[in-house]
XYZ file of C-alpha atoms in Angstrom:
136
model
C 0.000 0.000 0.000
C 1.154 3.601 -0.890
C -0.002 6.623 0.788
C 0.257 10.381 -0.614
C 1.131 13.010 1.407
C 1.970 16.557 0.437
C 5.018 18.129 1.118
C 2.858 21.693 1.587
C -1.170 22.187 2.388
C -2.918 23.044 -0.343
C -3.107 26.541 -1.037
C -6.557 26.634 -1.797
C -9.214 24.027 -3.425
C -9.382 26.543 -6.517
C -10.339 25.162 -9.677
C -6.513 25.737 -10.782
C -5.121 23.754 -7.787
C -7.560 21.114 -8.135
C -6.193 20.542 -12.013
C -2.676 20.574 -10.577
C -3.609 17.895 -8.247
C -5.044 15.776 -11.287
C -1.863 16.308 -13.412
C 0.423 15.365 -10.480
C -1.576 12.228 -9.435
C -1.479 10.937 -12.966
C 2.364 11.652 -13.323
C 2.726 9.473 -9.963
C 0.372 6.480 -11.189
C 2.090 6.555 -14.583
C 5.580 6.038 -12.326
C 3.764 3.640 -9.976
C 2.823 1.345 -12.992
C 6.317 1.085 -14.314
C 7.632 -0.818 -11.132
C 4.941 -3.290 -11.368
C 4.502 -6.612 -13.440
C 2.147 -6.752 -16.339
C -0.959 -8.547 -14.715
C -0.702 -5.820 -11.264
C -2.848 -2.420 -11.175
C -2.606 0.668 -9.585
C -6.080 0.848 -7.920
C -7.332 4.277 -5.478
C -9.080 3.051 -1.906
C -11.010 6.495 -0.194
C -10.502 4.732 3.024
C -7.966 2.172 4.970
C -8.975 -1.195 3.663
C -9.073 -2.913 6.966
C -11.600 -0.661 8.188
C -14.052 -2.321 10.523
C -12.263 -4.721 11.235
C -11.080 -5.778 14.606
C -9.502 -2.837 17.170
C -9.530 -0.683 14.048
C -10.828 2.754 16.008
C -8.660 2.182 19.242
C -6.335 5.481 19.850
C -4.051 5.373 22.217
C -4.391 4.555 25.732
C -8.156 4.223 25.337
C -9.849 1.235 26.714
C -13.281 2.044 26.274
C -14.893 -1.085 24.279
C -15.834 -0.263 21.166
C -19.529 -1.450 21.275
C -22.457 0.563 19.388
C -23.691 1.634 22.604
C -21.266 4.040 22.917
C -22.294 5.729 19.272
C -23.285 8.949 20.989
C -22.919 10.922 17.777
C -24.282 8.590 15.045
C -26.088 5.739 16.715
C -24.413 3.363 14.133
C -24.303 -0.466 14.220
C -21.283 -1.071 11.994
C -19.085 1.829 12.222
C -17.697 3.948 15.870
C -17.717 7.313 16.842
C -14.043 7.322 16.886
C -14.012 6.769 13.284
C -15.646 10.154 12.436
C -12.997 12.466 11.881
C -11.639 14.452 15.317
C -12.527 17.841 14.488
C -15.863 19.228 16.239
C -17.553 19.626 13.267
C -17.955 16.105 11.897
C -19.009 14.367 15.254
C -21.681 17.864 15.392
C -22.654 17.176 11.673
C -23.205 13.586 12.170
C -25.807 13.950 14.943
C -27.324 17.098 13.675
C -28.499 15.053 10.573
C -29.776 12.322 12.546
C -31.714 14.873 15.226
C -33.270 16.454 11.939
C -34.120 13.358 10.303
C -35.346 12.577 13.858
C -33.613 8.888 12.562
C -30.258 7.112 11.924
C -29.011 7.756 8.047
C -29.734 4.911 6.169
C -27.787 4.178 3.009
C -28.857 1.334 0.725
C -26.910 0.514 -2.334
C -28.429 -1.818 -4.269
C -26.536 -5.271 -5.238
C -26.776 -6.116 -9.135
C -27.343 -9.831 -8.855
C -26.078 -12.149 -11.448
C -24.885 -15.665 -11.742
C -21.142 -14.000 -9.758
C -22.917 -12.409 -6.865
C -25.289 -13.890 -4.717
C -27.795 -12.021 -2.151
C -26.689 -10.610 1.394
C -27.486 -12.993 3.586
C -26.268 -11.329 6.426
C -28.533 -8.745 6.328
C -32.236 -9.838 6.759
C -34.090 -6.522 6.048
C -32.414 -5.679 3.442
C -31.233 -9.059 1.462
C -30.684 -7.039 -1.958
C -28.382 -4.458 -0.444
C -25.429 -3.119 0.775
C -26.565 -1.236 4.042
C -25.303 1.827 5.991
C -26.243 3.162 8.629
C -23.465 6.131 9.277
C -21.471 8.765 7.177
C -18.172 8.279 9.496
């Protein structure tokens, strides 16, 4: 796994920066792809891949057990508090749109079934879908 981190912060999310950033990601995938065999590709991942998984959210010192009970902010089954971003703002954000939708988000994406895929059975209300029930 590679991870990107600029030298600088951004000077701004201008239109002009943003087509900087484009140009200088491609440059580094186009090197990326050179060091690896034929059949390997360089692929992007949003978030760490063994999110969820495990101790995952655990900073520190901090033995609080991660249970959904203590989802003060979101109320989530799947994801932690402690996953939300640190910054006020996001933990604020998360349970302002649940207090106005006077509900937990829920996120359903659904699952294009074919002879390779086969329904979620872990899910029982909805066996068709990917569910979420958080933005962390």
């Amino acid at each position: 796994m590679l991870e990107a981190i600029p030298s600088i912060p951004f000077p701004d999310l201008s239109c002009s920066t943003l087509a900087k950033l484009a140009s200088y990601f491609r440059t580094q995938r186009s090197v990326i792809r050179d060091f690896l065999p034929k059949n390997v590709t360089v692929i992007s991942i949003p978030s760490y891949p063994m999110l969820g998984v495990g101790q995952y959210a655990c900073y520190g010192d901090d033995t609080t057990p991660l249970t959904h009970k203590n989802n003060t902010f979101s109320h989530s089954l799947f994801t932690f508090d402690r996953t939300i971003n640190r910054h006020p703002r996001f933990p604020a954000l998360t349970q302002s749109i649940r207090k106005r939708r006077e509900r937990k988000v829920e996120i359903k994406v659904p699952l294009l079934l074919n002879e390779n895929t086969r329904p979620n059975v872990d899910s029982d209300v909805f066996p068709e879908s990917i569910y979420m029930d958080s933005m962390a």
